[in-house]
Amino acid sequence: MSTDAKAGTWSTATIAGMNVRLYVPTSEHAAGTGRALMVNLHGCAQSSADLQEHGNWAASAEAHGMIVALPDAPDGGVIMGCWDYYDSGHSRTSPSRHDDNLLDLVAELKGDADLAIDANQVYISGLSSGAGQAMVMGCLAPDVFAGIGISAGPTVGTTSLQIGRVAVSQAQGAATCTSFAGDAEASFGTQLTSVVYGSADYTVAQGYGRLNGAIMAELYGAGTQAGFSLSELAGQNTNGTGVQYSDDSGPRVSVISNTGLGHAWPAGTGAGGTYISSNSIDYPAYLTSFFFENNRRIEREDAPPGGDPSPSPDPGPQPDPDPVGECVTVSNAEHQAAGRAVSYGADPHNPYYAIGTRAYMGQGDATVTSLERQSAESYALVSDCAD
């Protein structure tokens, strides 16, 4: 393979059956034994050229000594340039669809000695169908991808007709992701995930953003949640909310809701472009920093592997936990506010599930249910607290 890549510029090459735009930085790698690689996937009706021109990747590449690869979906995509993330028919042992192209792309880039890519710092991200495909690849090959970036993406196992509503449960999504991984499931133990979605996205259901974060946190065993402010992030619009899921060694999953962001890649700077927003956080900068700061697969001189080199965000006031055995009867919305339940949608009629047991609590904010605390992290749905 010859990419004709020159440091500090974008080059193009045909790799693994795809047109690929490649950025090689002038800066040295910031961590590990070589350069990180970020594969970023466009959305439907979008192209790698759009992301090269307006996606705001070069600055983050230079800041971290990271290579960025922007492939176009093979053969024009399944329709309108879309990546083939759909349903549960993905297999690494019998490559098909777009999965094999992306795995081959990473293998060829890692095999280029001139690029000096560190296999422990390979990441994948995308918008919309590209985000759906990024999640598929992160589930299919967690040993290859140390981090997944999901921007306005549906969940694994969904179809093209299910983007506008949350159509799967957390249990279903986690089971699909685990089935994709097969023998590589153990690599979820060191993988990271970042999710971002906009409060003005009416193309892909906003509930998928929260669901994707919860699915990956479950697979990672990251049960501790803490809120963080977007005010310290770069970008022209840092309004919104952020939540980090952590395990005992630090952050594993980040979920950001960017207020006012529509269905677009949040570039945070520049003039914008096709499905690219400049009225947003600078997601390339945030995503890259989150991966570099929390990567579990690289040795560090200043911190042990898996440690969090950055200060933990202030979670703010937290509700007092119920004692084990305590039973509470209130509305689903009140259960969620108290940390006993979770909902996977913005619509008031979306379903609710009990924390820990995942018991289905019915639909609707106002629906009244009874939950009994079983353990420090688990609530059971009961018919009546008086029983």
JSON list of C-alpha atoms in Angstrom, two decimals, residues 26-190:
[
{"chain": "A", "resi": 26, "resn": "THR", "atom": "CA", "xyz": [3.60, 16.95, 11.84]},
{"chain": "A", "resi": 27, "resn": "SER", "atom": "CA", "xyz": [3.62, 16.52, 15.63]},
{"chain": "A", "resi": 28, "resn": "GLU", "atom": "CA", "xyz": [5.00, 13.57, 17.59]},
{"chain": "A", "resi": 29, "resn": "HIS", "atom": "CA", "xyz": [2.68, 10.99, 19.11]},
{"chain": "A", "resi": 30, "resn": "ALA", "atom": "CA", "xyz": [1.39, 12.07, 22.51]},
{"chain": "A", "resi": 31, "resn": "ALA", "atom": "CA", "xyz": [1.11, 8.68, 24.21]},
{"chain": "A", "resi": 32, "resn": "GLY", "atom": "CA", "xyz": [1.92, 5.00, 23.83]},
{"chain": "A", "resi": 33, "resn": "THR", "atom": "CA", "xyz": [4.49, 3.49, 21.49]},
{"chain": "A", "resi": 34, "resn": "GLY", "atom": "CA", "xyz": [3.33, 5.14, 18.29]},
{"chain": "A", "resi": 35, "resn": "ARG", "atom": "CA", "xyz": [0.64, 7.23, 16.65]},
{"chain": "A", "resi": 36, "resn": "ALA", "atom": "CA", "xyz": [-3.06, 6.84, 17.39]},
{"chain": "A", "resi": 37, "resn": "LEU", "atom": "CA", "xyz": [-5.40, 6.20, 14.47]},
{"chain": "A", "resi": 38, "resn": "MET", "atom": "CA", "xyz": [-8.90, 7.69, 14.28]},
{"chain": "A", "resi": 39, "resn": "VAL", "atom": "CA", "xyz": [-11.22, 6.26, 11.61]},
{"chain": "A", "resi": 40, "resn": "ASN", "atom": "CA", "xyz": [-14.13, 8.67, 11.16]},
{"chain": "A", "resi": 41, "resn": "LEU", "atom": "CA", "xyz": [-17.21, 7.62, 9.18]},
{"chain": "A", "resi": 42, "resn": "HIS", "atom": "CA", "xyz": [-19.51, 10.07, 7.38]},
{"chain": "A", "resi": 43, "resn": "GLY", "atom": "CA", "xyz": [-23.29, 9.89, 7.55]},
{"chain": "A", "resi": 44, "resn": "CYS", "atom": "CA", "xyz": [-25.86, 9.36, 4.82]},
{"chain": "A", "resi": 45, "resn": "ALA", "atom": "CA", "xyz": [-25.90, 12.04, 2.10]},
{"chain": "A", "resi": 46, "resn": "GLN", "atom": "CA", "xyz": [-22.45, 13.04, 3.30]},
{"chain": "A", "resi": 47, "resn": "SER", "atom": "CA", "xyz": [-18.90, 12.15, 2.22]},
{"chain": "A", "resi": 48, "resn": "SER", "atom": "CA", "xyz": [-15.33, 12.02, 3.40]},
{"chain": "A", "resi": 49, "resn": "ALA", "atom": "CA", "xyz": [-14.74, 15.26, 1.50]},
{"chain": "A", "resi": 50, "resn": "ASP", "atom": "CA", "xyz": [-17.28, 17.01, 3.74]},
{"chain": "A", "resi": 51, "resn": "LEU", "atom": "CA", "xyz": [-15.49, 15.79, 6.86]},
{"chain": "A", "resi": 52, "resn": "GLN", "atom": "CA", "xyz": [-12.09, 16.72, 5.49]},
{"chain": "A", "resi": 53, "resn": "GLU", "atom": "CA", "xyz": [-13.24, 20.23, 4.64]},
{"chain": "A", "resi": 54, "resn": "HIS", "atom": "CA", "xyz": [-15.44, 21.01, 7.65]},
{"chain": "A", "resi": 55, "resn": "GLY", "atom": "CA", "xyz": [-15.14, 18.19, 10.21]},
{"chain": "A", "resi": 56, "resn": "ASN", "atom": "CA", "xyz": [-12.37, 19.96, 12.16]},
{"chain": "A", "resi": 57, "resn": "TRP", "atom": "CA", "xyz": [-10.07, 16.95, 12.46]},
{"chain": "A", "resi": 58, "resn": "ALA", "atom": "CA", "xyz": [-6.66, 18.40, 11.58]},
{"chain": "A", "resi": 59, "resn": "ALA", "atom": "CA", "xyz": [-6.37, 20.47, 14.77]},
{"chain": "A", "resi": 60, "resn": "SER", "atom": "CA", "xyz": [-7.02, 17.47, 17.03]},
{"chain": "A", "resi": 61, "resn": "ALA", "atom": "CA", "xyz": [-4.69, 15.31, 14.94]},
{"chain": "A", "resi": 62, "resn": "GLU", "atom": "CA", "xyz": [-1.86, 17.79, 15.43]},
{"chain": "A", "resi": 63, "resn": "ALA", "atom": "CA", "xyz": [-2.61, 18.28, 19.12]},
{"chain": "A", "resi": 64, "resn": "HIS", "atom": "CA", "xyz": [-2.17, 14.56, 19.81]},
{"chain": "A", "resi": 65, "resn": "GLY", "atom": "CA", "xyz": [0.08, 13.36, 16.99]},
{"chain": "A", "resi": 66, "resn": "MET", "atom": "CA", "xyz": [-2.85, 11.30, 15.68]},
{"chain": "A", "resi": 67, "resn": "ILE", "atom": "CA", "xyz": [-3.53, 9.97, 12.18]},
{"chain": "A", "resi": 68, "resn": "VAL", "atom": "CA", "xyz": [-7.07, 10.49, 10.86]},
{"chain": "A", "resi": 69, "resn": "ALA", "atom": "CA", "xyz": [-8.61, 8.29, 8.15]},
{"chain": "A", "resi": 70, "resn": "LEU", "atom": "CA", "xyz": [-11.85, 9.32, 6.45]},
{"chain": "A", "resi": 71, "resn": "PRO", "atom": "CA", "xyz": [-13.17, 6.51, 4.22]},
{"chain": "A", "resi": 72, "resn": "ASP", "atom": "CA", "xyz": [-16.12, 6.74, 1.84]},
{"chain": "A", "resi": 73, "resn": "ALA", "atom": "CA", "xyz": [-18.63, 3.92, 2.11]},
{"chain": "A", "resi": 74, "resn": "PRO", "atom": "CA", "xyz": [-17.79, 1.31, -0.57]},
{"chain": "A", "resi": 75, "resn": "ASP", "atom": "CA", "xyz": [-19.66, 1.55, -3.89]},
{"chain": "A", "resi": 76, "resn": "GLY", "atom": "CA", "xyz": [-21.61, 4.61, -2.82]},
{"chain": "A", "resi": 77, "resn": "GLY", "atom": "CA", "xyz": [-23.04, 2.97, 0.31]},
{"chain": "A", "resi": 78, "resn": "VAL", "atom": "CA", "xyz": [-26.24, 0.97, 0.59]},
{"chain": "A", "resi": 79, "resn": "ILE", "atom": "CA", "xyz": [-28.29, 4.04, -0.40]},
{"chain": "A", "resi": 80, "resn": "MET", "atom": "CA", "xyz": [-27.43, 7.76, -0.42]},
{"chain": "A", "resi": 81, "resn": "GLY", "atom": "CA", "xyz": [-23.95, 6.97, 0.88]},
{"chain": "A", "resi": 82, "resn": "CYS", "atom": "CA", "xyz": [-25.19, 5.20, 4.03]},
{"chain": "A", "resi": 83, "resn": "TRP", "atom": "CA", "xyz": [-23.01, 2.69, 5.85]},
{"chain": "A", "resi": 84, "resn": "ASP", "atom": "CA", "xyz": [-24.48, -0.79, 6.23]},
{"chain": "A", "resi": 85, "resn": "TYR", "atom": "CA", "xyz": [-24.91, -0.88, 10.01]},
{"chain": "A", "resi": 86, "resn": "TYR", "atom": "CA", "xyz": [-28.36, -2.45, 9.87]},
{"chain": "A", "resi": 87, "resn": "ASP", "atom": "CA", "xyz": [-29.77, -5.41, 11.83]},
{"chain": "A", "resi": 88, "resn": "SER", "atom": "CA", "xyz": [-27.86, -8.19, 13.57]},
{"chain": "A", "resi": 89, "resn": "GLY", "atom": "CA", "xyz": [-26.33, -9.96, 10.55]},
{"chain": "A", "resi": 90, "resn": "HIS", "atom": "CA", "xyz": [-22.74, -8.89, 11.16]},
{"chain": "A", "resi": 91, "resn": "SER", "atom": "CA", "xyz": [-19.93, -11.39, 11.48]},
{"chain": "A", "resi": 92, "resn": "ARG", "atom": "CA", "xyz": [-16.19, -11.03, 11.78]},
{"chain": "A", "resi": 93, "resn": "THR", "atom": "CA", "xyz": [-15.53, -14.66, 10.93]},
{"chain": "A", "resi": 94, "resn": "SER", "atom": "CA", "xyz": [-17.47, -14.39, 7.67]},
{"chain": "A", "resi": 95, "resn": "PRO", "atom": "CA", "xyz": [-16.76, -10.80, 6.59]},
{"chain": "A", "resi": 96, "resn": "SER", "atom": "CA", "xyz": [-19.49, -9.16, 4.56]},
{"chain": "A", "resi": 97, "resn": "ARG", "atom": "CA", "xyz": [-21.15, -5.85, 3.97]},
{"chain": "A", "resi": 98, "resn": "HIS", "atom": "CA", "xyz": [-18.87, -2.99, 5.12]},
{"chain": "A", "resi": 99, "resn": "ASP", "atom": "CA", "xyz": [-17.39, -4.68, 8.18]},
{"chain": "A", "resi": 100, "resn": "ASP", "atom": "CA", "xyz": [-14.57, -6.40, 6.30]},
{"chain": "A", "resi": 101, "resn": "ASN", "atom": "CA", "xyz": [-13.64, -3.19, 4.45]},
{"chain": "A", "resi": 102, "resn": "LEU", "atom": "CA", "xyz": [-13.11, -1.32, 7.71]},
{"chain": "A", "resi": 103, "resn": "LEU", "atom": "CA", "xyz": [-11.19, -4.13, 9.38]},
{"chain": "A", "resi": 104, "resn": "ASP", "atom": "CA", "xyz": [-8.98, -4.39, 6.28]},
{"chain": "A", "resi": 105, "resn": "LEU", "atom": "CA", "xyz": [-8.47, -0.60, 6.27]},
{"chain": "A", "resi": 106, "resn": "VAL", "atom": "CA", "xyz": [-7.16, -0.68, 9.84]},
{"chain": "A", "resi": 107, "resn": "ALA", "atom": "CA", "xyz": [-4.97, -3.71, 9.12]},
{"chain": "A", "resi": 108, "resn": "GLU", "atom": "CA", "xyz": [-3.39, -2.07, 6.07]},
{"chain": "A", "resi": 109, "resn": "LEU", "atom": "CA", "xyz": [-2.74, 1.22, 7.86]},
{"chain": "A", "resi": 110, "resn": "LYS", "atom": "CA", "xyz": [-1.19, -0.59, 10.83]},
{"chain": "A", "resi": 111, "resn": "GLY", "atom": "CA", "xyz": [0.96, -2.52, 8.38]},
{"chain": "A", "resi": 112, "resn": "ASP", "atom": "CA", "xyz": [2.48, 0.67, 6.95]},
{"chain": "A", "resi": 113, "resn": "ALA", "atom": "CA", "xyz": [5.71, 1.13, 8.93]},
{"chain": "A", "resi": 114, "resn": "ASP", "atom": "CA", "xyz": [5.96, 4.77, 7.85]},
{"chain": "A", "resi": 115, "resn": "LEU", "atom": "CA", "xyz": [2.74, 5.58, 9.72]},
{"chain": "A", "resi": 116, "resn": "ALA", "atom": "CA", "xyz": [3.97, 3.92, 12.93]},
{"chain": "A", "resi": 117, "resn": "ILE", "atom": "CA", "xyz": [0.49, 3.26, 14.32]},
{"chain": "A", "resi": 118, "resn": "ASP", "atom": "CA", "xyz": [0.18, 1.94, 17.87]},
{"chain": "A", "resi": 119, "resn": "ALA", "atom": "CA", "xyz": [-2.27, -1.00, 17.80]},
{"chain": "A", "resi": 120, "resn": "ASN", "atom": "CA", "xyz": [-3.41, -0.04, 21.31]},
{"chain": "A", "resi": 121, "resn": "GLN", "atom": "CA", "xyz": [-4.63, 3.36, 20.10]},
{"chain": "A", "resi": 122, "resn": "VAL", "atom": "CA", "xyz": [-7.00, 2.58, 17.23]},
{"chain": "A", "resi": 123, "resn": "TYR", "atom": "CA", "xyz": [-10.34, 4.39, 17.46]},
{"chain": "A", "resi": 124, "resn": "ILE", "atom": "CA", "xyz": [-13.48, 4.62, 15.31]},
{"chain": "A", "resi": 125, "resn": "SER", "atom": "CA", "xyz": [-16.21, 7.25, 15.25]},
{"chain": "A", "resi": 126, "resn": "GLY", "atom": "CA", "xyz": [-18.99, 8.47, 13.00]},
{"chain": "A", "resi": 127, "resn": "LEU", "atom": "CA", "xyz": [-22.21, 10.38, 12.41]},
{"chain": "A", "resi": 128, "resn": "SER", "atom": "CA", "xyz": [-25.65, 8.83, 11.94]},
{"chain": "A", "resi": 129, "resn": "SER", "atom": "CA", "xyz": [-25.27, 5.67, 9.80]},
{"chain": "A", "resi": 130, "resn": "GLY", "atom": "CA", "xyz": [-21.51, 6.15, 10.28]},
{"chain": "A", "resi": 131, "resn": "ALA", "atom": "CA", "xyz": [-22.09, 6.19, 14.05]},
{"chain": "A", "resi": 132, "resn": "GLY", "atom": "CA", "xyz": [-24.22, 3.07, 13.77]},
{"chain": "A", "resi": 133, "resn": "GLN", "atom": "CA", "xyz": [-21.41, 1.41, 11.82]},
{"chain": "A", "resi": 134, "resn": "ALA", "atom": "CA", "xyz": [-18.82, 2.63, 14.35]},
{"chain": "A", "resi": 135, "resn": "MET", "atom": "CA", "xyz": [-20.82, 0.99, 17.14]},
{"chain": "A", "resi": 136, "resn": "VAL", "atom": "CA", "xyz": [-21.08, -2.21, 15.10]},
{"chain": "A", "resi": 137, "resn": "MET", "atom": "CA", "xyz": [-17.30, -2.25, 14.59]},
{"chain": "A", "resi": 138, "resn": "GLY", "atom": "CA", "xyz": [-16.62, -1.53, 18.25]},
{"chain": "A", "resi": 139, "resn": "CYS", "atom": "CA", "xyz": [-18.85, -4.46, 19.19]},
{"chain": "A", "resi": 140, "resn": "LEU", "atom": "CA", "xyz": [-17.56, -6.73, 16.44]},
{"chain": "A", "resi": 141, "resn": "ALA", "atom": "CA", "xyz": [-13.87, -6.08, 17.13]},
{"chain": "A", "resi": 142, "resn": "PRO", "atom": "CA", "xyz": [-13.33, -4.66, 20.63]},
{"chain": "A", "resi": 143, "resn": "ASP", "atom": "CA", "xyz": [-9.79, -6.04, 20.50]},
{"chain": "A", "resi": 144, "resn": "VAL", "atom": "CA", "xyz": [-9.08, -3.83, 17.47]},
{"chain": "A", "resi": 145, "resn": "PHE", "atom": "CA", "xyz": [-10.88, -0.64, 18.52]},
{"chain": "A", "resi": 146, "resn": "ALA", "atom": "CA", "xyz": [-9.85, 0.84, 21.87]},
{"chain": "A", "resi": 147, "resn": "GLY", "atom": "CA", "xyz": [-12.55, 3.50, 21.64]},
{"chain": "A", "resi": 148, "resn": "ILE", "atom": "CA", "xyz": [-15.87, 4.17, 19.90]},
{"chain": "A", "resi": 149, "resn": "GLY", "atom": "CA", "xyz": [-17.31, 7.63, 19.15]},
{"chain": "A", "resi": 150, "resn": "ILE", "atom": "CA", "xyz": [-21.06, 7.64, 18.43]},
{"chain": "A", "resi": 151, "resn": "SER", "atom": "CA", "xyz": [-22.62, 10.89, 17.17]},
{"chain": "A", "resi": 152, "resn": "ALA", "atom": "CA", "xyz": [-26.39, 10.77, 16.64]},
{"chain": "A", "resi": 153, "resn": "GLY", "atom": "CA", "xyz": [-26.28, 7.05, 15.98]},
{"chain": "A", "resi": 154, "resn": "PRO", "atom": "CA", "xyz": [-28.88, 4.29, 16.29]},
{"chain": "A", "resi": 155, "resn": "THR", "atom": "CA", "xyz": [-28.18, 1.18, 18.35]},
{"chain": "A", "resi": 156, "resn": "VAL", "atom": "CA", "xyz": [-26.76, -2.11, 17.09]},
{"chain": "A", "resi": 157, "resn": "GLY", "atom": "CA", "xyz": [-29.41, -4.51, 15.80]},
{"chain": "A", "resi": 158, "resn": "THR", "atom": "CA", "xyz": [-31.81, -1.83, 14.56]},
{"chain": "A", "resi": 159, "resn": "THR", "atom": "CA", "xyz": [-33.11, -1.37, 11.02]},
{"chain": "A", "resi": 160, "resn": "SER", "atom": "CA", "xyz": [-33.33, 1.69, 8.77]},
{"chain": "A", "resi": 161, "resn": "LEU", "atom": "CA", "xyz": [-37.02, 2.05, 9.71]},
{"chain": "A", "resi": 162, "resn": "GLN", "atom": "CA", "xyz": [-36.26, 2.28, 13.43]},
{"chain": "A", "resi": 163, "resn": "ILE", "atom": "CA", "xyz": [-34.16, 5.44, 13.56]},
{"chain": "A", "resi": 164, "resn": "GLY", "atom": "CA", "xyz": [-36.97, 7.73, 14.67]},
{"chain": "A", "resi": 165, "resn": "ARG", "atom": "CA", "xyz": [-37.94, 5.79, 17.79]},
{"chain": "A", "resi": 166, "resn": "VAL", "atom": "CA", "xyz": [-36.11, 3.73, 20.37]},
{"chain": "A", "resi": 167, "resn": "ALA", "atom": "CA", "xyz": [-36.91, 0.22, 19.16]},
{"chain": "A", "resi": 168, "resn": "VAL", "atom": "CA", "xyz": [-34.71, -1.98, 21.37]},
{"chain": "A", "resi": 169, "resn": "SER", "atom": "CA", "xyz": [-34.09, -2.32, 25.08]},
{"chain": "A", "resi": 170, "resn": "GLN", "atom": "CA", "xyz": [-30.76, -2.05, 26.86]},
{"chain": "A", "resi": 171, "resn": "ALA", "atom": "CA", "xyz": [-30.77, -5.81, 27.37]},
{"chain": "A", "resi": 172, "resn": "GLN", "atom": "CA", "xyz": [-31.35, -6.43, 23.66]},
{"chain": "A", "resi": 173, "resn": "GLY", "atom": "CA", "xyz": [-28.61, -4.00, 22.61]},
{"chain": "A", "resi": 174, "resn": "ALA", "atom": "CA", "xyz": [-26.11, -5.44, 25.08]},
{"chain": "A", "resi": 175, "resn": "ALA", "atom": "CA", "xyz": [-26.89, -8.99, 23.93]},
{"chain": "A", "resi": 176, "resn": "THR", "atom": "CA", "xyz": [-26.45, -8.04, 20.26]},
{"chain": "A", "resi": 177, "resn": "CYS", "atom": "CA", "xyz": [-23.15, -6.27, 20.94]},
{"chain": "A", "resi": 178, "resn": "THR", "atom": "CA", "xyz": [-21.86, -9.23, 22.95]},
{"chain": "A", "resi": 179, "resn": "SER", "atom": "CA", "xyz": [-22.89, -11.68, 20.23]},
{"chain": "A", "resi": 180, "resn": "PHE", "atom": "CA", "xyz": [-20.96, -9.63, 17.67]},
{"chain": "A", "resi": 181, "resn": "ALA", "atom": "CA", "xyz": [-17.81, -9.76, 19.82]},
{"chain": "A", "resi": 182, "resn": "GLY", "atom": "CA", "xyz": [-17.75, -13.54, 20.21]},
{"chain": "A", "resi": 183, "resn": "ASP", "atom": "CA", "xyz": [-14.32, -14.68, 21.41]},
{"chain": "A", "resi": 184, "resn": "ALA", "atom": "CA", "xyz": [-13.13, -11.04, 21.64]},
{"chain": "A", "resi": 185, "resn": "GLU", "atom": "CA", "xyz": [-15.66, -10.21, 24.41]},
{"chain": "A", "resi": 186, "resn": "ALA", "atom": "CA", "xyz": [-12.95, -9.90, 27.06]},
{"chain": "A", "resi": 187, "resn": "SER", "atom": "CA", "xyz": [-11.61, -6.80, 25.27]},
{"chain": "A", "resi": 188, "resn": "PHE", "atom": "CA", "xyz": [-14.65, -4.83, 26.43]},
{"chain": "A", "resi": 189, "resn": "GLY", "atom": "CA", "xyz": [-12.72, -4.71, 29.70]},
{"chain": "A", "resi": 190, "resn": "THR", "atom": "CA", "xyz": [-10.40, -2.01, 28.32]}
]
